[in-house]
Amino acid sequence: ILNVEQSPQSLHVQEGDSTNFTCSFPSSNFYALHWYRWETAKSPEALFVMTLNGDEKKKGRISATLNTKEGYSYLYIKGSQPEDSATYLCAFRGGADGLTFGKGTHLIIQP
Amino acid sequence: DTAVSQTPKYLVTQMGNDKSIKCEQNLGHDTMYWYKQDSKKFLKIMFSYNNKELIINETVPNRFSPKSPDKAHLNLHINSLELGDSAVYFCASSHGVNTEAFFGQGTRLTVV
């Protein structure tokens, strides 16, 4: 059983503040690490797919880093906005089968 | 113009029945998946299907079986439904194994 842990479980952030959260995953047999954004009553939407140690990806105010040797990834949100409120999922791929998801970080941006 | 579509969106059925959930993707992807979102909102892989190769999560009961008539479809058949099967089921697809997955809108199954 693969262990993918995300912390914190939930997070309240003031609008305009920056924030980050963590995903830890097995450091062996690494194929890829995914980040998804999941809004209530919708389906998960991909933010990033990272495959190389040291990868850094950015999409607007959101960015992510990857350390495959120690088995962690950070997701950063700069200048949080109310529309950033969602659950952020990371998912680990260690082989040819599907993704193993973490339980997510539930982010609430307070105006 | 939905990329990954599931039907039905809601399904209420009695214990012991057999039911199917359909999934279609129009993205030309070669890999499709079924995930189950459990009561704690946790997404767990059930099946992965790639080029006619099926990879099954060993924890999935054999009452669940995926059927793929072609590359664009992966349907989920469930026999002898049990109360514990109540959950939201998500279909997804991707191009290969290292690209982002696109998810359907989910099917909420309620077994009564």
PDB file of N, CA and C in Angstrom, chain B residues 18-111:
ATOM      1  N   ASP B  18     -27.957  -5.592 -10.099  1.00  0.00           N
ATOM      2  CA  ASP B  18     -26.763  -5.416 -10.943  1.00  0.00           C
ATOM      3  C   ASP B  18     -26.936  -4.105 -11.713  1.00  0.00           C
ATOM      4  N   LYS B  19     -25.885  -3.299 -11.728  1.00  0.00           N
ATOM      5  CA  LYS B  19     -25.976  -2.010 -12.423  1.00  0.00           C
ATOM      6  C   LYS B  19     -24.680  -1.716 -13.179  1.00  0.00           C
ATOM      7  N   SER B  20     -24.787  -0.775 -14.127  1.00  0.00           N
ATOM      8  CA  SER B  20     -23.618  -0.340 -14.891  1.00  0.00           C
ATOM      9  C   SER B  20     -23.531   1.169 -14.906  1.00  0.00           C
ATOM     10  N   ILE B  21     -22.309   1.654 -14.917  1.00  0.00           N
ATOM     11  CA  ILE B  21     -22.043   3.080 -15.094  1.00  0.00           C
ATOM     12  C   ILE B  21     -21.189   3.199 -16.359  1.00  0.00           C
ATOM     13  N   LYS B  22     -21.612   4.117 -17.234  1.00  0.00           N
ATOM     14  CA  LYS B  22     -20.896   4.244 -18.502  1.00  0.00           C
ATOM     15  C   LYS B  22     -19.920   5.408 -18.456  1.00  0.00           C
ATOM     16  N   CYS B  23     -18.820   5.253 -19.173  1.00  0.00           N
ATOM     17  CA  CYS B  23     -17.830   6.327 -19.271  1.00  0.00           C
ATOM     18  C   CYS B  23     -17.309   6.396 -20.693  1.00  0.00           C
ATOM     19  N   GLU B  24     -17.275   7.624 -21.193  1.00  0.00           N
ATOM     20  CA  GLU B  24     -16.766   7.840 -22.549  1.00  0.00           C
ATOM     21  C   GLU B  24     -15.822   9.028 -22.539  1.00  0.00           C
ATOM     22  N   GLN B  25     -14.731   8.924 -23.280  1.00  0.00           N
ATOM     23  CA  GLN B  25     -13.827  10.076 -23.417  1.00  0.00           C
ATOM     24  C   GLN B  25     -13.591  10.356 -24.897  1.00  0.00           C
ATOM     25  N   ASN B  26     -13.579  11.641 -25.235  1.00  0.00           N
ATOM     26  CA  ASN B  26     -13.377  12.033 -26.634  1.00  0.00           C
ATOM     27  C   ASN B  26     -12.032  12.722 -26.843  1.00  0.00           C
ATOM     28  N   LEU B  27     -11.073  12.388 -25.977  1.00  0.00           N
ATOM     29  CA  LEU B  27      -9.762  13.030 -26.017  1.00  0.00           C
ATOM     30  C   LEU B  27      -8.723  12.204 -26.772  1.00  0.00           C
ATOM     31  N   GLY B  28      -9.103  11.023 -27.229  1.00  0.00           N
ATOM     32  CA  GLY B  28      -8.136  10.168 -27.902  1.00  0.00           C
ATOM     33  C   GLY B  28      -7.123   9.540 -26.969  1.00  0.00           C
ATOM     34  N   HIS B  29      -7.440   9.523 -25.673  1.00  0.00           N
ATOM     35  CA  HIS B  29      -6.511   8.949 -24.695  1.00  0.00           C
ATOM     36  C   HIS B  29      -6.478   7.431 -24.797  1.00  0.00           C
ATOM     37  N   ASP B  30      -5.347   6.862 -24.386  1.00  0.00           N
ATOM     38  CA  ASP B  30      -5.213   5.410 -24.471  1.00  0.00           C
ATOM     39  C   ASP B  30      -5.338   4.719 -23.116  1.00  0.00           C
ATOM     40  N   THR B  31      -5.496   5.497 -22.069  1.00  0.00           N
ATOM     41  CA  THR B  31      -5.590   4.904 -20.728  1.00  0.00           C
ATOM     42  C   THR B  31      -6.816   5.463 -20.022  1.00  0.00           C
ATOM     43  N   MET B  32      -7.596   4.568 -19.437  1.00  0.00           N
ATOM     44  CA  MET B  32      -8.778   4.990 -18.701  1.00  0.00           C
ATOM     45  C   MET B  32      -8.782   4.345 -17.326  1.00  0.00           C
ATOM     46  N   TYR B  33      -9.462   4.996 -16.395  1.00  0.00           N
ATOM     47  CA  TYR B  33      -9.434   4.567 -14.995  1.00  0.00           C
ATOM     48  C   TYR B  33     -10.827   4.662 -14.389  1.00  0.00           C
ATOM     49  N   TRP B  34     -11.012   3.898 -13.320  1.00  0.00           N
ATOM     50  CA  TRP B  34     -12.141   4.112 -12.426  1.00  0.00           C
ATOM     51  C   TRP B  34     -11.609   4.323 -11.017  1.00  0.00           C
ATOM     52  N   TYR B  35     -12.147   5.365 -10.376  1.00  0.00           N
ATOM     53  CA  TYR B  35     -11.806   5.677  -8.993  1.00  0.00           C
ATOM     54  C   TYR B  35     -13.083   5.663  -8.165  1.00  0.00           C
ATOM     55  N   LYS B  36     -12.909   5.329  -6.892  1.00  0.00           N
ATOM     56  CA  LYS B  36     -14.022   5.383  -5.946  1.00  0.00           C
ATOM     57  C   LYS B  36     -13.692   6.424  -4.888  1.00  0.00           C
ATOM     58  N   GLN B  37     -14.631   7.329  -4.652  1.00  0.00           N
ATOM     59  CA  GLN B  37     -14.468   8.292  -3.572  1.00  0.00           C
ATOM     60  C   GLN B  37     -15.219   7.764  -2.371  1.00  0.00           C
ATOM     61  N   ASP B  38     -14.494   7.434  -1.321  1.00  0.00           N
ATOM     62  CA  ASP B  38     -15.148   6.800  -0.173  1.00  0.00           C
ATOM     63  C   ASP B  38     -15.817   7.836   0.728  1.00  0.00           C
ATOM     64  N   SER B  39     -16.344   7.360   1.837  1.00  0.00           N
ATOM     65  CA  SER B  39     -17.119   8.228   2.738  1.00  0.00           C
ATOM     66  C   SER B  39     -16.279   9.344   3.333  1.00  0.00           C
ATOM     67  N   LYS B  40     -14.968   9.151   3.360  1.00  0.00           N
ATOM     68  CA  LYS B  40     -14.069  10.189   3.874  1.00  0.00           C
ATOM     69  C   LYS B  40     -13.539  11.070   2.748  1.00  0.00           C
ATOM     70  N   LYS B  41     -14.169  11.010   1.581  1.00  0.00           N
ATOM     71  CA  LYS B  41     -13.831  11.847   0.432  1.00  0.00           C
ATOM     72  C   LYS B  41     -12.480  11.490  -0.169  1.00  0.00           C
ATOM     73  N   PHE B  42     -12.004  10.297   0.097  1.00  0.00           N
ATOM     74  CA  PHE B  42     -10.697   9.850  -0.360  1.00  0.00           C
ATOM     75  C   PHE B  42     -10.860   9.155  -1.706  1.00  0.00           C
ATOM     76  N   LEU B  43     -10.052   9.543  -2.721  1.00  0.00           N
ATOM     77  CA  LEU B  43     -10.108   8.914  -4.033  1.00  0.00           C
ATOM     78  C   LEU B  43      -9.200   7.693  -4.089  1.00  0.00           C
ATOM     79  N   LYS B  44      -9.788   6.547  -4.423  1.00  0.00           N
ATOM     80  CA  LYS B  44      -8.980   5.319  -4.503  1.00  0.00           C
ATOM     81  C   LYS B  44      -9.102   4.693  -5.878  1.00  0.00           C
ATOM     82  N   ILE B  45      -7.963   4.289  -6.438  1.00  0.00           N
ATOM     83  CA  ILE B  45      -7.979   3.664  -7.755  1.00  0.00           C
ATOM     84  C   ILE B  45      -8.645   2.295  -7.675  1.00  0.00           C
ATOM     85  N   MET B  46      -9.507   2.017  -8.645  1.00  0.00           N
ATOM     86  CA  MET B  46     -10.129   0.703  -8.745  1.00  0.00           C
ATOM     87  C   MET B  46      -9.514  -0.080  -9.901  1.00  0.00           C
ATOM     88  N   PHE B  47      -9.510   0.544 -11.069  1.00  0.00           N
ATOM     89  CA  PHE B  47      -9.020  -0.115 -12.271  1.00  0.00           C
ATOM     90  C   PHE B  47      -8.250   0.872 -13.128  1.00  0.00           C
ATOM     91  N   SER B  48      -7.279   0.304 -13.860  1.00  0.00           N
ATOM     92  CA  SER B  48      -6.568   1.060 -14.865  1.00  0.00           C
ATOM     93  C   SER B  48      -6.583   0.200 -16.124  1.00  0.00           C
ATOM     94  N   TYR B  49      -6.924   0.803 -17.276  1.00  0.00           N
ATOM     95  CA  TYR B  49      -7.063   0.023 -18.519  1.00  0.00           C
ATOM     96  C   TYR B  49      -6.291   0.733 -19.618  1.00  0.00           C
ATOM     97  N   ASN B  50      -5.297   0.044 -20.170  1.00  0.00           N
ATOM     98  CA  ASN B  50      -4.414   0.648 -21.152  1.00  0.00           C
ATOM     99  C   ASN B  50      -4.132  -0.364 -22.241  1.00  0.00           C
ATOM    100  N   ASN B  51      -4.540  -0.043 -23.486  1.00  0.00           N
ATOM    101  CA  ASN B  51      -4.253  -0.928 -24.608  1.00  0.00           C
ATOM    102  C   ASN B  51      -4.640  -2.374 -24.332  1.00  0.00           C
ATOM    103  N   LYS B  52      -5.813  -2.521 -23.818  1.00  0.00           N
ATOM    104  CA  LYS B  52      -6.374  -3.830 -23.504  1.00  0.00           C
ATOM    105  C   LYS B  52      -5.690  -4.516 -22.329  1.00  0.00           C
ATOM    106  N   GLU B  53      -4.843  -3.823 -21.633  1.00  0.00           N
ATOM    107  CA  GLU B  53      -4.254  -4.402 -20.429  1.00  0.00           C
ATOM    108  C   GLU B  53      -4.983  -3.830 -19.216  1.00  0.00           C
ATOM    109  N   LEU B  54      -5.522  -4.709 -18.416  1.00  0.00           N
ATOM    110  CA  LEU B  54      -6.283  -4.283 -17.251  1.00  0.00           C
ATOM    111  C   LEU B  54      -5.454  -4.504 -16.001  1.00  0.00           C
ATOM    112  N   ILE B  55      -5.336  -3.453 -15.214  1.00  0.00           N
ATOM    113  CA  ILE B  55      -4.666  -3.571 -13.922  1.00  0.00           C
ATOM    114  C   ILE B  55      -5.707  -3.316 -12.845  1.00  0.00           C
ATOM    115  N   ILE B  56      -5.835  -4.277 -11.972  1.00  0.00           N
ATOM    116  CA  ILE B  56      -6.904  -4.218 -10.969  1.00  0.00           C
ATOM    117  C   ILE B  56      -6.300  -3.967  -9.603  1.00  0.00           C
ATOM    118  N   ASN B  57      -6.907  -3.058  -8.861  1.00  0.00           N
ATOM    119  CA  ASN B  57      -6.549  -2.898  -7.468  1.00  0.00           C
ATOM    120  C   ASN B  57      -7.072  -4.130  -6.726  1.00  0.00           C
ATOM    121  N   GLU B  58      -6.167  -4.829  -6.070  1.00  0.00           N
ATOM    122  CA  GLU B  58      -6.524  -6.120  -5.462  1.00  0.00           C
ATOM    123  C   GLU B  58      -7.577  -5.998  -4.371  1.00  0.00           C
ATOM    124  N   THR B  59      -7.802  -4.793  -3.880  1.00  0.00           N
ATOM    125  CA  THR B  59      -8.808  -4.645  -2.824  1.00  0.00           C
ATOM    126  C   THR B  59     -10.226  -4.532  -3.393  1.00  0.00           C
ATOM    127  N   VAL B  60     -10.357  -4.437  -4.713  1.00  0.00           N
ATOM    128  CA  VAL B  60     -11.694  -4.279  -5.307  1.00  0.00           C
ATOM    129  C   VAL B  60     -12.378  -5.648  -5.393  1.00  0.00           C
ATOM    130  N   PRO B  61     -13.597  -5.756  -4.857  1.00  0.00           N
ATOM    131  CA  PRO B  61     -14.304  -7.052  -4.930  1.00  0.00           C
ATOM    132  C   PRO B  61     -14.545  -7.471  -6.375  1.00  0.00           C
ATOM    133  N   ASN B  62     -14.593  -8.779  -6.623  1.00  0.00           N
ATOM    134  CA  ASN B  62     -14.781  -9.228  -8.007  1.00  0.00           C
ATOM    135  C   ASN B  62     -16.217  -9.037  -8.494  1.00  0.00           C
ATOM    136  N   ARG B  63     -17.066  -8.461  -7.656  1.00  0.00           N
ATOM    137  CA  ARG B  63     -18.401  -8.056  -8.137  1.00  0.00           C
ATOM    138  C   ARG B  63     -18.296  -6.857  -9.082  1.00  0.00           C
ATOM    139  N   PHE B  64     -17.163  -6.194  -9.032  1.00  0.00           N
ATOM    140  CA  PHE B  64     -16.924  -5.035  -9.897  1.00  0.00           C
ATOM    141  C   PHE B  64     -16.114  -5.495 -11.101  1.00  0.00           C
ATOM    142  N   SER B  65     -16.582  -5.143 -12.300  1.00  0.00           N
ATOM    143  CA  SER B  65     -15.811  -5.507 -13.495  1.00  0.00           C
ATOM    144  C   SER B  65     -15.889  -4.392 -14.522  1.00  0.00           C
ATOM    145  N   PRO B  66     -14.750  -3.988 -15.062  1.00  0.00           N
ATOM    146  CA  PRO B  66     -14.744  -2.990 -16.122  1.00  0.00           C
ATOM    147  C   PRO B  66     -14.901  -3.671 -17.468  1.00  0.00           C
ATOM    148  N   LYS B  67     -15.577  -2.961 -18.380  1.00  0.00           N
ATOM    149  CA  LYS B  67     -15.741  -3.503 -19.725  1.00  0.00           C
ATOM    150  C   LYS B  67     -15.393  -2.395 -20.707  1.00  0.00           C
ATOM    151  N   SER B  68     -14.495  -2.687 -21.640  1.00  0.00           N
ATOM    152  CA  SER B  68     -14.075  -1.673 -22.601  1.00  0.00           C
ATOM    153  C   SER B  68     -14.386  -2.133 -24.014  1.00  0.00           C
ATOM    154  N   PRO B  69     -15.495  -1.675 -24.590  1.00  0.00           N
ATOM    155  CA  PRO B  69     -15.827  -2.074 -25.963  1.00  0.00           C
ATOM    156  C   PRO B  69     -14.872  -1.473 -26.997  1.00  0.00           C
ATOM    157  N   ASP B  70     -14.283  -0.330 -26.658  1.00  0.00           N
ATOM    158  CA  ASP B  70     -13.305   0.303 -27.533  1.00  0.00           C
ATOM    159  C   ASP B  70     -12.480   1.282 -26.700  1.00  0.00           C
ATOM    160  N   LYS B  71     -11.493   1.913 -27.329  1.00  0.00           N
ATOM    161  CA  LYS B  71     -10.557   2.772 -26.579  1.00  0.00           C
ATOM    162  C   LYS B  71     -11.234   3.952 -25.913  1.00  0.00           C
ATOM    163  N   ALA B  72     -12.368   4.370 -26.437  1.00  0.00           N
ATOM    164  CA  ALA B  72     -13.018   5.577 -25.920  1.00  0.00           C
ATOM    165  C   ALA B  72     -13.966   5.294 -24.765  1.00  0.00           C
ATOM    166  N   HIS B  73     -14.193   4.043 -24.449  1.00  0.00           N
ATOM    167  CA  HIS B  73     -15.179   3.692 -23.427  1.00  0.00           C
ATOM    168  C   HIS B  73     -14.604   2.736 -22.392  1.00  0.00           C
ATOM    169  N   LEU B  74     -14.933   2.993 -21.131  1.00  0.00           N
ATOM    170  CA  LEU B  74     -14.642   2.035 -20.069  1.00  0.00           C
ATOM    171  C   LEU B  74     -15.830   2.064 -19.114  1.00  0.00           C
ATOM    172  N   ASN B  75     -16.670   1.044 -19.219  1.00  0.00           N
ATOM    173  CA  ASN B  75     -17.874   0.977 -18.403  1.00  0.00           C
ATOM    174  C   ASN B  75     -17.603   0.154 -17.155  1.00  0.00           C
ATOM    175  N   LEU B  76     -18.321   0.471 -16.101  1.00  0.00           N
ATOM    176  CA  LEU B  76     -18.151  -0.227 -14.826  1.00  0.00           C
ATOM    177  C   LEU B  76     -19.418  -1.015 -14.520  1.00  0.00           C
ATOM    178  N   HIS B  77     -19.276  -2.330 -14.415  1.00  0.00           N
ATOM    179  CA  HIS B  77     -20.403  -3.189 -14.066  1.00  0.00           C
ATOM    180  C   HIS B  77     -20.269  -3.629 -12.617  1.00  0.00           C
ATOM    181  N   ILE B  78     -21.369  -3.572 -11.912  1.00  0.00           N
ATOM    182  CA  ILE B  78     -21.352  -3.985 -10.511  1.00  0.00           C
ATOM    183  C   ILE B  78     -22.465  -5.007 -10.313  1.00  0.00           C
ATOM    184  N   ASN B  79     -22.099  -6.187  -9.851  1.00  0.00           N
ATOM    185  CA  ASN B  79     -23.090  -7.238  -9.581  1.00  0.00           C
ATOM    186  C   ASN B  79     -23.414  -7.293  -8.099  1.00  0.00           C
ATOM    187  N   SER B  80     -24.625  -7.736  -7.809  1.00  0.00           N
ATOM    188  CA  SER B  80     -25.047  -7.979  -6.413  1.00  0.00           C
ATOM    189  C   SER B  80     -24.670  -6.810  -5.513  1.00  0.00           C
ATOM    190  N   LEU B  81     -25.214  -5.672  -5.813  1.00  0.00           N
ATOM    191  CA  LEU B  81     -24.854  -4.456  -5.090  1.00  0.00           C
ATOM    192  C   LEU B  81     -25.087  -4.593  -3.590  1.00  0.00           C
ATOM    193  N   GLU B  82     -24.156  -4.018  -2.820  1.00  0.00           N
ATOM    194  CA  GLU B  82     -24.230  -4.011  -1.355  1.00  0.00           C
ATOM    195  C   GLU B  82     -24.302  -2.571  -0.864  1.00  0.00           C
ATOM    196  N   LEU B  83     -24.782  -2.433   0.374  1.00  0.00           N
ATOM    197  CA  LEU B  83     -24.912  -1.088   0.956  1.00  0.00           C
ATOM    198  C   LEU B  83     -23.573  -0.345   0.940  1.00  0.00           C
ATOM    199  N   GLY B  84     -22.507  -1.082   1.195  1.00  0.00           N
ATOM    200  CA  GLY B  84     -21.176  -0.463   1.259  1.00  0.00           C
ATOM    201  C   GLY B  84     -20.649   0.003  -0.075  1.00  0.00           C
ATOM    202  N   ASP B  85     -21.356  -0.316  -1.152  1.00  0.00           N
ATOM    203  CA  ASP B  85     -20.925   0.153  -2.479  1.00  0.00           C
ATOM    204  C   ASP B  85     -21.346   1.602  -2.716  1.00  0.00           C
ATOM    205  N   SER B  86     -22.188   2.124  -1.841  1.00  0.00           N
ATOM    206  CA  SER B  86     -22.624   3.513  -1.984  1.00  0.00           C
ATOM    207  C   SER B  86     -21.416   4.437  -1.907  1.00  0.00           C
ATOM    208  N   ALA B  87     -21.243   5.240  -2.932  1.00  0.00           N
ATOM    209  CA  ALA B  87     -20.073   6.119  -3.036  1.00  0.00           C
ATOM    210  C   ALA B  87     -20.227   6.943  -4.311  1.00  0.00           C
ATOM    211  N   VAL B  88     -19.259   7.820  -4.528  1.00  0.00           N
ATOM    212  CA  VAL B  88     -19.175   8.509  -5.820  1.00  0.00           C
ATOM    213  C   VAL B  88     -18.069   7.845  -6.624  1.00  0.00           C
ATOM    214  N   TYR B  89     -18.379   7.478  -7.840  1.00  0.00           N
ATOM    215  CA  TYR B  89     -17.424   6.803  -8.714  1.00  0.00           C
ATOM    216  C   TYR B  89     -17.011   7.763  -9.826  1.00  0.00           C
ATOM    217  N   PHE B  90     -15.702   7.894  -9.997  1.00  0.00           N
ATOM    218  CA  PHE B  90     -15.162   8.797 -11.014  1.00  0.00           C
ATOM    219  C   PHE B  90     -14.425   8.002 -12.077  1.00  0.00           C
ATOM    220  N   CYS B  91     -14.727   8.333 -13.315  1.00  0.00           N
ATOM    221  CA  CYS B  91     -13.968   7.821 -14.451  1.00  0.00           C
ATOM    222  C   CYS B  91     -12.933   8.877 -14.827  1.00  0.00           C
ATOM    223  N   ALA B  92     -11.816   8.438 -15.355  1.00  0.00           N
ATOM    224  CA  ALA B  92     -10.780   9.382 -15.795  1.00  0.00           C
ATOM    225  C   ALA B  92     -10.038   8.779 -16.972  1.00  0.00           C
ATOM    226  N   SER B  93      -9.342   9.637 -17.707  1.00  0.00           N
ATOM    227  CA  SER B  93      -8.513   9.139 -18.803  1.00  0.00           C
ATOM    228  C   SER B  93      -7.248   9.970 -18.891  1.00  0.00           C
ATOM    229  N   SER B  94      -6.238   9.389 -19.499  1.00  0.00           N
ATOM    230  CA  SER B  94      -4.987  10.116 -19.720  1.00  0.00           C
ATOM    231  C   SER B  94      -4.308   9.557 -20.959  1.00  0.00           C
ATOM    232  N   HIS B  95      -3.358  10.342 -21.464  1.00  0.00           N
ATOM    233  CA  HIS B  95      -2.570   9.880 -22.600  1.00  0.00           C
ATOM    234  C   HIS B  95      -1.281   9.301 -22.043  1.00  0.00           C
ATOM    235  N   GLY B  96      -1.186   8.017 -21.986  1.00  0.00           N
ATOM    236  CA  GLY B  96      -0.024   7.412 -21.359  1.00  0.00           C
ATOM    237  C   GLY B  96      -0.138   7.517 -19.847  1.00  0.00           C
ATOM    238  N   VAL B  97       0.911   7.159 -19.156  1.00  0.00           N
ATOM    239  CA  VAL B  97       0.844   7.075 -17.696  1.00  0.00           C
ATOM    240  C   VAL B  97       1.465   8.276 -16.999  1.00  0.00           C
ATOM    241  N   ASN B  98       2.138   9.155 -17.708  1.00  0.00           N
ATOM    242  CA  ASN B  98       2.810  10.279 -17.053  1.00  0.00           C
ATOM    243  C   ASN B  98       2.246  11.626 -17.450  1.00  0.00           C
ATOM    244  N   THR B  99       1.018  11.632 -17.888  1.00  0.00           N
ATOM    245  CA  THR B  99       0.375  12.903 -18.206  1.00  0.00           C
ATOM    246  C   THR B  99      -0.848  13.069 -17.312  1.00  0.00           C
ATOM    247  N   GLU B 100      -1.360  14.281 -17.288  1.00  0.00           N
ATOM    248  CA  GLU B 100      -2.478  14.576 -16.396  1.00  0.00           C
ATOM    249  C   GLU B 100      -3.697  13.725 -16.744  1.00  0.00           C
ATOM    250  N   ALA B 101      -4.450  13.421 -15.714  1.00  0.00           N
ATOM    251  CA  ALA B 101      -5.695  12.694 -15.896  1.00  0.00           C
ATOM    252  C   ALA B 101      -6.853  13.691 -15.981  1.00  0.00           C
ATOM    253  N   PHE B 102      -7.788  13.388 -16.852  1.00  0.00           N
ATOM    254  CA  PHE B 102      -9.001  14.188 -16.979  1.00  0.00           C
ATOM    255  C   PHE B 102     -10.143  13.368 -16.389  1.00  0.00           C
ATOM    256  N   PHE B 103     -10.889  14.004 -15.503  1.00  0.00           N
ATOM    257  CA  PHE B 103     -11.917  13.287 -14.767  1.00  0.00           C
ATOM    258  C   PHE B 103     -13.306  13.596 -15.311  1.00  0.00           C
ATOM    259  N   GLY B 104     -14.179  12.592 -15.224  1.00  0.00           N
ATOM    260  CA  GLY B 104     -15.589  12.813 -15.439  1.00  0.00           C
ATOM    261  C   GLY B 104     -16.201  13.510 -14.233  1.00  0.00           C
ATOM    262  N   GLN B 105     -17.492  13.800 -14.312  1.00  0.00           N
ATOM    263  CA  GLN B 105     -18.149  14.575 -13.258  1.00  0.00           C
ATOM    264  C   GLN B 105     -18.569  13.710 -12.084  1.00  0.00           C
ATOM    265  N   GLY B 106     -18.380  12.402 -12.186  1.00  0.00           N
ATOM    266  CA  GLY B 106     -18.709  11.524 -11.070  1.00  0.00           C
ATOM    267  C   GLY B 106     -20.127  10.972 -11.172  1.00  0.00           C
ATOM    268  N   THR B 107     -20.306   9.786 -10.633  1.00  0.00           N
ATOM    269  CA  THR B 107     -21.632   9.166 -10.521  1.00  0.00           C
ATOM    270  C   THR B 107     -21.864   8.833  -9.062  1.00  0.00           C
ATOM    271  N   ARG B 108     -22.907   9.430  -8.503  1.00  0.00           N
ATOM    272  CA  ARG B 108     -23.224   9.143  -7.095  1.00  0.00           C
ATOM    273  C   ARG B 108     -24.144   7.935  -7.043  1.00  0.00           C
ATOM    274  N   LEU B 109     -23.601   6.833  -6.533  1.00  0.00           N
ATOM    275  CA  LEU B 109     -24.367   5.591  -6.405  1.00  0.00           C
ATOM    276  C   LEU B 109     -24.863   5.451  -4.974  1.00  0.00           C
ATOM    277  N   THR B 110     -26.159   5.247  -4.832  1.00  0.00           N
ATOM    278  CA  THR B 110     -26.750   5.015  -3.516  1.00  0.00           C
ATOM    279  C   THR B 110     -27.451   3.673  -3.540  1.00  0.00           C
ATOM    280  N   VAL B 111     -27.037   2.789  -2.670  1.00  0.00           N
ATOM    281  CA  VAL B 111     -27.649   1.459  -2.572  1.00  0.00           C
ATOM    282  C   VAL B 111     -28.533   1.442  -1.331  1.00  0.00           C
TER     283      VAL B 111
END
